[in-house]
XYZ file of C-alpha atoms in Angstrom:
733
model
C -104.960 -48.258 239.551
C -106.930 -46.280 241.293
C -110.258 -46.176 240.939
C -110.373 -42.484 239.972
C -107.947 -43.101 237.346
C -109.631 -46.225 236.134
C -111.128 -45.546 232.603
C -113.688 -48.201 233.057
C -114.977 -46.942 235.955
C -114.904 -43.549 235.368
C -116.802 -44.078 231.976
C -119.526 -45.679 234.503
C -119.784 -42.479 236.309
C -119.521 -40.042 233.337
C -121.766 -41.814 230.860
C -123.417 -45.059 232.066
C -125.866 -45.318 229.399
C -122.618 -45.428 226.746
C -121.238 -48.214 228.920
C -124.817 -49.882 228.750
C -124.621 -50.098 225.163
C -123.574 -52.837 222.612
C -122.253 -50.632 219.655
C -121.273 -46.849 220.781
C -120.842 -44.885 218.113
C -124.623 -43.906 217.537
C -124.463 -42.512 221.194
C -121.230 -40.756 221.274
C -122.016 -38.489 217.759
C -124.891 -37.691 220.078
C -122.649 -36.822 222.940
C -121.149 -33.208 223.646
C -117.984 -33.994 222.421
C -115.790 -31.210 224.973
C -117.697 -31.873 228.049
C -117.495 -36.024 227.747
C -113.640 -35.505 226.582
C -112.850 -32.732 229.608
C -114.448 -35.607 232.259
C -112.045 -38.465 230.532
C -109.364 -36.102 230.175
C -106.879 -38.441 232.901
C -108.178 -41.488 231.974
C -108.615 -41.349 228.036
C -105.213 -42.637 227.358
C -106.182 -46.175 228.549
C -107.942 -46.572 225.387
C -105.397 -48.295 223.667
C -104.907 -50.856 225.782
C -108.518 -52.009 226.922
C -108.572 -52.366 223.122
C -105.710 -54.166 222.891
C -106.825 -56.429 225.455
C -110.407 -56.437 223.552
C -108.664 -57.713 220.453
C -106.860 -60.381 222.265
C -109.738 -61.777 223.572
C -111.349 -61.758 220.102
C -113.972 -59.455 221.447
C -114.001 -56.956 218.264
C -117.290 -54.592 219.306
C -115.374 -54.373 222.721
C -112.075 -53.161 220.866
C -113.901 -50.767 218.700
C -115.902 -49.056 221.129
C -112.943 -48.033 222.835
C -111.452 -46.536 220.009
C -114.273 -44.913 218.768
C -114.515 -43.703 222.577
C -110.480 -42.055 222.406
C -111.062 -40.703 218.589
C -114.048 -39.384 219.359
C -112.775 -37.346 222.105
C -109.356 -36.709 221.257
C -107.531 -37.652 217.940
C -104.093 -36.635 219.075
C -104.529 -38.768 222.345
C -106.400 -42.230 221.112
C -103.054 -42.170 218.394
C -100.700 -41.794 221.293
C -102.735 -44.190 223.066
C -102.719 -46.475 219.772
C -98.838 -46.404 220.204
C -98.210 -47.092 223.814
C -99.940 -49.834 223.799
C -99.359 -51.698 220.594
C -102.824 -51.978 219.916
C -102.175 -52.588 216.108
C -98.881 -54.250 216.047
C -99.546 -57.878 214.888
C -96.590 -59.000 216.991
C -98.754 -58.446 220.045
C -100.590 -60.981 219.098
C -98.053 -63.533 218.056
C -98.790 -62.414 214.502
C -102.286 -63.761 214.334
C -104.301 -61.239 212.544
C -107.787 -62.727 212.560
C -109.254 -60.839 215.399
C -106.921 -57.611 214.040
C -107.685 -57.378 210.753
C -111.517 -57.466 211.722
C -110.878 -54.753 214.707
C -108.734 -51.946 212.276
C -111.750 -52.912 209.580
C -114.334 -52.008 212.396
C -112.797 -49.096 213.671
C -112.195 -47.829 210.139
C -115.898 -48.137 209.271
C -116.882 -46.410 212.918
C -115.193 -43.648 212.329
C -114.965 -42.617 209.018
C -117.639 -39.864 209.733
C -115.275 -38.484 212.653
C -112.958 -36.814 209.923
C -109.586 -38.456 210.560
C -106.685 -36.320 210.531
C -104.421 -36.619 207.924
C -101.674 -38.362 209.906
C -104.136 -40.814 211.215
C -105.423 -41.743 208.135
C -101.531 -42.145 206.794
C -100.770 -44.367 209.740
C -104.085 -46.462 208.983
C -102.917 -47.428 205.887
C -99.250 -47.953 206.853
C -100.648 -50.338 209.349
C -102.674 -52.230 207.278
C -99.384 -52.966 204.713
C -97.914 -53.932 207.923
C -100.454 -56.398 208.547
C -101.151 -57.862 205.481
C -97.151 -59.618 206.166
C -97.834 -61.132 209.388
C -98.839 -63.570 208.116
C -96.085 -64.527 206.353
C -93.902 -63.770 209.662
C -95.956 -66.002 211.921
C -95.068 -68.510 209.269
C -91.774 -67.633 209.712
C -92.300 -67.591 213.747
C -93.678 -70.977 213.852
C -91.504 -72.481 211.667
C -88.652 -71.527 214.304
C -90.357 -73.026 217.241
C -90.971 -76.213 215.598
C -86.874 -76.406 214.615
C -86.561 -75.658 218.525
C -89.048 -78.034 219.572
C -87.625 -80.877 216.946
C -83.803 -80.062 217.980
C -84.671 -79.568 222.065
C -81.842 -81.226 223.804
C -79.389 -79.455 221.523
C -80.638 -75.801 220.371
C -80.071 -73.757 223.507
C -76.025 -74.555 223.094
C -76.195 -74.720 219.768
C -77.352 -71.185 219.256
C -75.494 -69.836 222.409
C -72.399 -71.066 220.923
C -72.762 -70.347 217.325
C -73.516 -66.633 218.791
C -70.329 -67.016 220.628
C -67.968 -68.081 217.694
C -69.004 -64.426 216.326
C -68.174 -62.763 218.893
C -64.700 -64.285 218.968
C -64.315 -63.810 215.413
C -64.163 -60.585 213.207
C -67.764 -59.672 212.121
C -69.404 -56.630 211.123
C -71.963 -57.128 208.930
C -72.649 -56.007 205.257
C -76.005 -54.045 205.398
C -76.173 -53.997 201.041
C -75.325 -57.955 201.136
C -77.684 -61.117 200.266
C -80.373 -61.001 202.363
C -79.958 -65.145 203.536
C -76.224 -64.697 204.377
C -75.635 -64.339 208.127
C -72.503 -62.101 207.047
C -75.083 -59.059 206.355
C -75.883 -58.686 209.577
C -74.141 -56.729 212.558
C -73.166 -58.596 215.049
C -75.490 -56.698 217.765
C -78.119 -57.065 215.466
C -77.988 -60.942 215.517
C -77.111 -61.175 219.189
C -80.822 -59.813 219.604
C -81.878 -62.203 217.255
C -80.120 -64.962 219.629
C -82.131 -63.200 222.227
C -85.363 -63.776 220.761
C -84.909 -67.235 219.662
C -83.902 -68.330 223.502
C -86.886 -66.152 224.911
C -89.061 -68.921 221.902
C -86.991 -71.443 223.348
C -88.524 -71.120 226.846
C -91.341 -70.404 225.519
C -92.103 -73.486 223.895
C -89.519 -76.172 225.641
C -88.686 -74.776 229.148
C -85.345 -74.321 229.721
C -83.871 -76.970 231.912
C -80.426 -77.750 233.093
C -79.926 -81.053 230.767
C -80.674 -78.533 227.808
C -77.185 -77.419 228.706
C -75.482 -80.317 228.152
C -75.334 -80.609 224.189
C -75.330 -79.085 221.183
C -75.725 -79.923 217.268
C -71.683 -79.438 215.934
C -72.717 -80.369 212.557
C -76.410 -78.413 212.263
C -73.704 -75.505 213.314
C -71.466 -76.402 210.584
C -73.909 -77.027 208.035
C -75.374 -73.880 208.401
C -78.383 -74.631 210.141
C -78.348 -72.311 212.812
C -77.267 -69.438 210.906
C -80.586 -69.385 208.645
C -81.958 -69.568 211.803
C -80.288 -66.182 213.329
C -80.879 -64.726 209.845
C -84.486 -65.627 210.160
C -84.712 -64.045 213.467
C -83.164 -60.916 212.276
C -85.966 -61.006 209.707
C -88.807 -61.477 211.783
C -86.981 -58.823 214.594
C -86.780 -56.297 211.574
C -90.559 -56.691 211.019
C -91.051 -55.852 214.690
C -88.739 -53.053 214.683
C -90.734 -51.957 211.130
C -94.084 -52.269 213.228
C -92.600 -49.681 216.375
C -91.250 -46.693 213.483
C -94.491 -46.628 212.304
C -96.475 -46.470 215.366
C -93.845 -44.189 217.519
C -91.675 -41.942 214.467
C -94.627 -41.691 211.895
C -92.784 -43.806 209.316
C -94.548 -44.362 206.006
C -95.074 -48.183 204.351
C -95.587 -47.792 200.561
C -96.105 -51.172 198.303
C -94.706 -52.681 194.793
C -96.011 -55.706 194.154
C -94.986 -58.112 196.708
C -92.700 -55.257 198.717
C -93.341 -53.247 201.283
C -91.032 -50.159 201.824
C -90.323 -48.650 205.079
C -89.334 -45.139 205.082
C -89.294 -42.140 207.332
C -91.733 -39.625 206.804
C -88.884 -36.957 206.062
C -85.620 -37.847 205.476
C -83.713 -35.456 208.137
C -85.552 -37.959 210.884
C -83.729 -41.385 209.547
C -80.419 -39.199 208.729
C -80.338 -37.576 212.242
C -81.100 -41.088 213.631
C -78.235 -43.138 211.359
C -76.003 -40.189 212.213
C -76.336 -40.124 215.631
C -75.085 -43.562 215.258
C -72.078 -43.221 212.946
C -71.063 -40.272 215.119
C -70.880 -42.825 217.935
C -69.125 -45.211 216.102
C -66.599 -42.389 215.103
C -65.889 -41.743 218.680
C -65.608 -45.252 219.576
C -63.059 -45.707 216.559
C -60.839 -42.744 218.291
C -61.003 -44.452 221.411
C -59.337 -47.462 220.148
C -57.080 -45.219 217.971
C -56.046 -43.777 221.370
C -55.899 -46.778 222.823
C -53.947 -48.590 220.642
C -51.204 -45.540 220.755
C -51.287 -46.158 224.312
C -50.322 -49.803 224.212
C -47.542 -48.706 221.634
C -46.450 -46.514 224.691
C -45.997 -49.316 226.942
C -49.394 -48.980 229.120
C -50.589 -52.402 230.407
C -52.822 -54.109 228.265
C -55.223 -57.428 229.641
C -55.026 -59.248 226.284
C -51.009 -58.380 226.254
C -50.718 -60.437 229.913
C -53.374 -63.122 228.799
C -51.108 -63.672 225.384
C -48.145 -63.769 227.308
C -50.017 -66.013 230.057
C -50.985 -68.167 227.005
C -47.363 -68.535 225.637
C -45.775 -69.865 228.628
C -48.382 -71.510 230.287
C -50.336 -72.898 227.732
C -49.838 -76.968 228.401
C -51.375 -76.364 231.787
C -54.211 -73.870 230.934
C -55.189 -75.666 227.973
C -56.151 -79.071 228.401
C -57.737 -81.399 225.677
C -60.079 -83.855 227.785
C -62.656 -86.454 226.328
C -65.294 -87.153 229.332
C -68.077 -87.034 228.315
C -67.350 -85.761 225.028
C -63.814 -84.253 223.108
C -63.405 -81.101 224.015
C -61.083 -78.108 225.160
C -61.147 -77.290 228.737
C -59.585 -74.069 230.133
C -57.479 -73.879 233.713
C -56.625 -70.835 235.461
C -54.494 -72.098 238.461
C -54.990 -70.851 241.837
C -51.635 -69.018 242.054
C -50.859 -65.652 244.325
C -49.876 -63.907 240.789
C -53.589 -64.492 239.185
C -55.284 -63.592 242.421
C -53.074 -60.247 242.587
C -54.051 -59.680 238.558
C -57.477 -59.619 239.222
C -57.723 -58.009 242.706
C -55.427 -55.148 241.494
C -56.891 -51.365 241.465
C -54.406 -50.969 239.027
C -56.372 -50.657 235.524
C -55.401 -52.092 232.442
C -55.609 -49.836 229.026
C -58.890 -51.297 228.170
C -60.484 -50.338 231.583
C -58.901 -47.197 231.621
C -60.451 -46.406 228.488
C -63.717 -47.315 228.979
C -64.360 -45.865 232.051
C -63.113 -42.800 230.691
C -65.851 -43.539 227.909
C -68.243 -43.792 230.664
C -67.603 -40.830 232.487
C -67.365 -38.865 229.169
C -70.927 -40.355 228.176
C -71.759 -39.484 231.365
C -70.538 -36.275 231.576
C -69.035 -36.904 235.412
C -65.695 -36.664 237.060
C -63.798 -39.696 237.885
C -64.190 -39.104 241.855
C -68.043 -38.944 240.806
C -67.712 -42.207 238.767
C -65.830 -43.658 241.944
C -68.776 -42.730 244.257
C -71.331 -44.526 242.460
C -72.278 -47.612 244.346
C -74.965 -50.925 243.825
C -75.698 -53.776 245.353
C -73.226 -54.873 248.300
C -71.146 -51.700 248.005
C -69.811 -52.982 244.420
C -68.769 -49.487 242.562
C -67.816 -49.432 238.861
C -64.272 -50.360 239.380
C -65.549 -53.674 240.440
C -67.259 -54.208 237.632
C -63.993 -53.345 235.831
C -62.230 -56.130 237.496
C -65.079 -58.519 236.861
C -64.890 -57.776 233.471
C -61.221 -57.910 233.478
C -61.323 -61.870 234.396
C -63.997 -62.061 231.764
C -61.823 -60.473 229.045
C -58.406 -62.652 230.046
C -60.533 -65.866 229.865
C -61.649 -65.305 226.692
C -58.761 -64.319 225.134
C -57.258 -67.731 226.188
C -59.984 -69.615 224.663
C -59.840 -67.448 221.527
C -56.099 -68.467 220.960
C -57.041 -72.088 221.293
C -60.402 -71.614 219.326
C -59.902 -69.521 216.181
C -57.835 -71.012 214.918
C -59.691 -74.276 214.826
C -63.151 -73.037 213.785
C -62.074 -73.607 210.022
C -59.750 -76.807 210.520
C -61.328 -78.828 213.386
C -65.128 -77.253 213.764
C -66.677 -79.975 215.746
C -63.681 -79.747 218.558
C -63.660 -75.723 218.449
C -67.723 -75.566 219.205
C -67.700 -78.041 221.467
C -65.120 -76.225 223.303
C -66.907 -72.662 223.118
C -69.170 -72.153 226.072
C -67.994 -74.626 229.618
C -71.200 -74.914 232.190
C -70.242 -74.246 235.549
C -71.171 -75.390 238.578
C -72.874 -71.528 240.722
C -70.548 -72.609 243.165
C -67.307 -72.696 241.325
C -68.403 -69.544 239.236
C -69.029 -67.746 242.775
C -65.356 -69.157 243.500
C -64.095 -67.452 240.600
C -65.373 -63.980 241.105
C -64.055 -63.979 244.200
C -61.290 -63.513 242.771
C -61.999 -59.722 241.770
C -64.778 -58.968 244.522
C -65.290 -59.332 247.649
C -67.276 -62.167 248.853
C -70.760 -60.533 249.900
C -70.536 -58.710 246.287
C -70.147 -62.247 244.451
C -74.360 -63.243 244.423
C -74.334 -59.241 243.216
C -72.574 -59.699 240.450
C -73.784 -63.153 239.725
C -76.877 -61.658 239.680
C -75.802 -58.518 237.354
C -74.531 -60.779 234.499
C -77.261 -63.449 234.672
C -80.345 -64.307 233.135
C -82.742 -66.492 234.917
C -85.588 -68.105 232.319
C -88.824 -66.682 233.385
C -87.462 -63.769 234.613
C -89.329 -60.403 234.345
C -88.226 -58.006 231.312
C -86.783 -58.818 228.279
C -84.277 -60.836 227.865
C -80.682 -59.384 225.780
C -78.016 -61.973 225.931
C -75.669 -58.800 225.712
C -76.990 -57.496 228.650
C -77.625 -60.734 230.553
C -74.819 -63.159 228.897
C -75.159 -66.171 231.331
C -77.493 -68.174 231.385
C -78.575 -69.685 235.010
C -80.963 -72.514 235.650
C -80.727 -74.524 239.188
C -77.007 -74.534 240.039
C -75.489 -74.398 236.939
C -74.732 -71.912 234.510
C -74.295 -71.859 230.452
C -71.634 -69.149 230.021
C -70.830 -68.060 226.081
C -66.838 -66.463 227.089
C -66.468 -64.307 223.893
C -70.136 -62.830 224.510
C -69.485 -62.275 228.547
C -65.872 -60.658 227.788
C -67.042 -58.330 225.171
C -70.584 -57.366 226.642
C -71.239 -53.252 227.271
C -71.632 -54.085 231.176
C -71.876 -50.455 232.120
C -74.929 -50.553 229.694
C -76.525 -53.221 231.246
C -75.940 -51.749 234.716
C -77.439 -48.397 233.602
C -80.098 -50.001 232.087
C -81.438 -52.484 234.936
C -81.887 -49.465 237.681
C -81.336 -46.407 238.769
C -77.621 -46.754 238.439
C -76.346 -43.821 236.923
C -74.341 -41.434 238.012
C -77.096 -38.929 237.639
C -79.615 -41.463 239.410
C -77.043 -41.911 242.065
C -75.489 -38.594 242.538
C -78.533 -36.983 241.599
C -76.682 -34.136 239.558
C -78.098 -33.010 236.396
C -75.218 -33.499 234.545
C -75.717 -32.468 230.909
C -77.381 -28.992 232.042
C -74.330 -28.713 234.425
C -71.831 -29.120 231.451
C -73.312 -27.201 229.280
C -73.743 -24.270 231.462
C -70.091 -24.580 232.336
C -69.055 -24.617 229.004
C -71.165 -21.413 228.432
C -69.704 -19.246 231.488
C -65.855 -20.466 230.180
C -66.812 -19.215 226.883
C -67.536 -15.445 228.343
C -71.404 -15.250 228.175
C -72.984 -12.981 229.837
C -75.580 -14.150 232.172
C -75.604 -18.094 232.507
C -78.377 -20.147 234.895
C -78.919 -23.759 235.043
C -81.878 -25.399 236.356
C -84.070 -22.451 236.894
C -87.957 -22.789 238.080
C -90.010 -20.118 238.252
C -93.964 -18.949 237.658
C -94.494 -16.794 234.559
C -98.118 -15.333 234.022
C -99.735 -17.873 236.235
C -97.535 -20.737 234.894
C -95.021 -22.629 236.277
C -92.089 -23.316 234.150
C -88.393 -24.815 234.471
C -85.848 -24.560 231.819
C -82.565 -26.640 232.117
C -79.927 -23.993 230.668
C -80.960 -19.995 229.726
C -78.067 -17.812 228.617
C -78.301 -13.820 228.050
C -74.876 -13.377 225.407
C -74.932 -10.421 224.240
C -78.270 -9.260 222.875
C -79.565 -13.228 222.370
C -81.223 -15.080 224.485
C -80.891 -18.913 224.357
C -82.959 -21.484 225.831
C -81.562 -24.919 225.840
C -83.437 -28.215 227.163
C -81.229 -31.170 228.269
C -82.172 -35.086 228.078
C -79.466 -37.299 228.310
C -80.794 -41.303 228.221
C -78.597 -44.006 227.333
C -77.784 -44.828 223.922
C -79.875 -46.674 223.007
C -79.302 -50.378 221.419
C -83.047 -51.458 219.610
C -85.855 -49.433 218.331
C -87.748 -49.253 221.763
C -84.769 -47.856 223.508
C -85.115 -44.701 220.953
C -88.478 -44.438 220.974
C -87.851 -43.454 224.908
C -85.134 -40.884 223.388
C -87.660 -39.586 221.270
C -90.674 -38.912 223.442
C -87.807 -37.151 225.243
C -87.056 -34.622 222.214
C -91.003 -34.476 221.906
C -91.330 -33.132 226.094
C -88.204 -30.980 225.756
C -89.745 -29.499 222.489
C -93.068 -28.912 224.270
C -91.253 -27.303 227.070
C -89.121 -24.785 225.345
C -92.393 -23.990 222.861
C -94.587 -23.124 226.149
C -91.910 -20.878 227.475
C -90.598 -18.910 223.990
C -94.443 -18.172 223.913
C -94.609 -16.738 227.375
C -91.532 -14.944 226.731
C -92.944 -13.496 223.373
C -95.003 -11.099 226.035
C -92.732 -7.976 226.502
C -94.096 -7.678 230.356
C -93.346 -11.620 230.791
C -90.050 -11.187 229.450
C -89.063 -8.165 231.038
C -90.861 -9.932 234.889
C -88.378 -13.694 233.498
C -85.270 -11.520 233.477
C -86.045 -9.932 237.228
C -86.922 -13.432 238.539
C -83.376 -14.144 236.812
C -81.754 -11.402 238.841
C -80.574 -10.013 235.670
C -80.217 -5.944 234.539
C -80.991 -6.592 230.761
C -83.312 -5.094 228.052
C -85.266 -7.091 225.866
C -83.520 -9.549 223.715
C -83.240 -9.477 220.017
C -83.584 -12.995 218.963
C -84.780 -15.771 221.269
C -83.012 -19.098 220.443
C -84.036 -22.418 221.230
C -81.884 -25.705 221.733
C -82.489 -28.805 222.435
C -79.489 -30.923 223.575
C -79.052 -34.972 223.039
C -76.913 -36.130 225.528
C -76.858 -39.819 223.186
C -76.133 -37.574 220.650
C -79.156 -39.239 218.343
C -81.610 -36.729 216.465
C -78.737 -34.028 215.872
C -79.841 -31.540 213.117
C -83.483 -32.623 213.305
C -86.043 -30.201 213.987
C -88.802 -30.777 216.638
C -91.656 -28.650 216.007
C -89.156 -26.239 215.078
C -86.692 -26.744 217.492
C -82.968 -27.721 216.454
C -81.713 -30.587 218.347
C -78.002 -30.943 218.618
C -75.533 -33.449 220.345
C -73.993 -32.300 223.136
C -70.537 -33.354 222.251
C -71.206 -31.418 219.058
C -72.377 -28.280 220.776
C -70.054 -28.106 223.284
C -67.506 -28.251 220.917
C -68.598 -25.399 219.040
C -68.802 -23.354 221.855
C -65.642 -24.151 223.158
C -63.085 -24.367 220.243
C -64.990 -23.884 216.945
C -63.483 -26.178 215.561
C -64.339 -29.422 213.173
C -61.880 -32.165 212.503
C -61.019 -35.100 210.354
C -59.524 -37.815 211.328
C -58.044 -40.698 209.082
C -55.962 -43.263 210.293
C -55.259 -47.315 209.999
C -54.727 -49.384 213.524
C -52.455 -52.747 211.950
C -51.676 -55.930 214.307
C -48.297 -56.744 214.516
C -46.931 -59.430 216.610
C -50.547 -59.444 218.488
C -50.180 -56.078 219.395
C -52.165 -52.705 217.739
C -50.015 -50.448 215.745
C -51.175 -47.055 214.754
C -50.087 -46.673 211.113
C -50.955 -43.706 208.710
C -52.770 -41.507 211.070
C -53.592 -38.109 209.457
C -55.806 -34.977 211.069
C -56.747 -31.811 209.616
C -58.771 -29.166 211.896
C -60.673 -26.788 210.974
C -61.988 -23.556 212.554
C -65.502 -22.572 212.003
C -65.434 -19.138 214.135
C -64.565 -15.791 212.150
C -62.382 -15.060 215.402
C -60.508 -15.923 218.030
C -63.539 -16.073 220.198
C -66.834 -17.427 220.198
C -69.613 -14.948 219.305
C -73.244 -14.566 220.061
C -73.563 -14.293 216.008
C -71.858 -17.686 215.537
C -73.843 -19.760 218.435
C -76.808 -17.775 217.221
C -76.240 -18.875 213.604
C -75.055 -22.367 214.179
C -78.111 -23.027 215.703
C -80.752 -21.074 213.928
C -79.103 -22.493 210.159
C -77.949 -25.914 210.796
C -74.472 -25.319 209.227
C -72.916 -28.041 210.271
C -75.998 -30.778 210.620
C -77.035 -29.775 207.191
C -73.515 -30.320 205.477
C -73.503 -33.665 207.192
C -76.886 -34.574 205.680
C -76.108 -33.381 202.381
C -73.134 -36.050 202.858
C -75.140 -38.773 203.223
C -76.839 -40.948 200.655
C -79.467 -43.106 200.679
C -79.919 -46.941 200.222
C -82.086 -49.822 201.302
C -81.951 -52.879 203.550
C -84.282 -55.539 202.066
C -85.387 -58.287 203.986
C -87.198 -61.726 203.043
C -90.525 -62.345 204.539
C -92.139 -65.242 202.986
C -93.086 -64.757 199.805
C -92.984 -61.049 200.763
C -89.588 -58.432 200.676
C -89.916 -55.553 203.120
C -87.528 -52.608 202.290
C -86.361 -49.479 204.868
C -84.916 -46.540 203.526
C -82.034 -45.729 205.745
C -78.596 -43.320 204.883
C -74.835 -43.940 204.918
C -72.377 -41.402 205.374
C -70.099 -40.648 202.400
C -67.145 -39.703 204.587
C -65.487 -38.357 201.244
C -68.409 -36.167 200.459
C -68.228 -35.068 204.152
C -64.711 -34.251 204.286
C -64.637 -31.609 200.875
C -67.680 -30.321 202.441
C -65.887 -28.924 205.705
C -63.465 -27.658 203.550
C -66.096 -25.336 202.137
C -67.369 -24.661 205.176
C -64.759 -23.176 206.744
C -63.494 -19.921 207.163
C -59.544 -20.240 208.092
C -58.009 -23.823 208.190
C -55.533 -24.705 210.139
C -53.489 -28.157 209.896
C -52.053 -30.172 211.973
């Protein structure tokens, strides 16, 4: 950090007498608040990190001083600094709270005369409730780590094997199931828990190649590792509660030994849940379309693997007894298999997955093919690698899934093969050019000690020395594009330098017949630099759109980033809206756009969420809309309900009982300014969906404490009935 951006150095220049004091608050109270705040404006956000470092080192008064400085100068900046640094999150200190409790108490005492904002006071009360739970979480974390150390020779492979079995077998999770049952937790949440366990194992034991050798089949079968995964889920949920309180202003209330975590408004939690629900619904539609394509004869890698397994079982699956009795899987080095994994003709699974990427990233097929990284790797190259792992995982599933109940020891021993790195590279060379193999392996592998947070769903292969621990089903089911997008600037919008969300929206508005549409407009108004993603004049109304397009997230940390984007967009819209409230500025705005129009009757704003999260929420008064929903309202005005089931017949998915009903919301044959204005201003569709959601609580055990999260689920029948009442002219198809 440059000296002029370092708060400690800057404070020495601005207020040397203050820095020399042991306790800063008395001198702060005698200072010129506005002058001091202005002098430290650029560096003040560092108070959270400086306080966190002081708390970790047991320097309580130093921590209190930094926090007092931040909140004396600017309470909003001080509060944001706490959130950014995680200053009051006990997980930052391995749940040890002695220093943290003293720092919070010292801070409250120091700032009691500052007149803390209501939201800051509520935040502190919630933090203190979570800190009360921390000793119980610390006990769970310590017990988990002790278990791993006691079973150091078998824990790593056991956790990976149990997790791989959960990816092999049907497992959805029941959010209102028993809190100690593994069946309660969805597969993705368990994978995050497994990642945490492996992280702890490396911290306590240090992963070595020898840890790939053995597992404890008996402890897996007995449920010991299920209990460990559940415990890790509960620890991670506590961590999530801290982030929700810190970054989203969730509140904690207590009733006896239960702490209830809830959103500041129901709409915030509903907008989050609805985002995930609508993403799941979109994926279900993809599954439905894929099943119909397979019914129609499209080539499926699962079908090819099944045929290969049936025809060549004895050559592919071999039972060996050295060094342990287990099954091993062999792919014969024959031209037919080489061609299968080298062919650029995509299978139906790849076709729909690549379509899904294109739809979510809002790019064309030609643009997708231009995205490269490493030694010229393309998305098609990675799809062939994925084809390989799906194929091998399918062979393993056919052999091992029936054995999980009948011969579990044999099944678990056979689940997670260990490859020599050179052999794995030879296998990958069936899919990509030799010079690309290292990039593919780096893409899929996690090496203990590597920077960043380990997530087994992103980097499923554990590599140590010259050996690789490879969970076949996790690797076969990994969302490899999310890994690619998350790991660096590899998304199409990064590689191609295209603002795809605003491009897509501008195209739809133009096609719908809007009078004037401009994308990515930048100018100066009234001496202020402004930019707007999409601006549209439709009839007498002016529409302002800010588009944000982060990747759909898997955890609360990624969700926090999206939420920041929403607030950034709201700030940008608010600033422009205020400028345009001055008639002369509005006139100048149109002149700079080159539009020959008069004053707008109404200025309508909208935050466009490219990943679908927070749709229906209002951020500082500005409505958020999911881009696919907004695009559909502009293009067709149709809402649809789909009811269908997919049955497995002779190993192939078959669509049964499909029903589709469509309803048009437009009052005429085309989009009108009145409809678009009403859709955005009156929250017509989102309110209908929110009203169809019902509350429930998810409860987790933390020692003698319980922690409950208030959340919402969508009542499908209520939503369908509401759509029926919402529409003006139903059309059945």
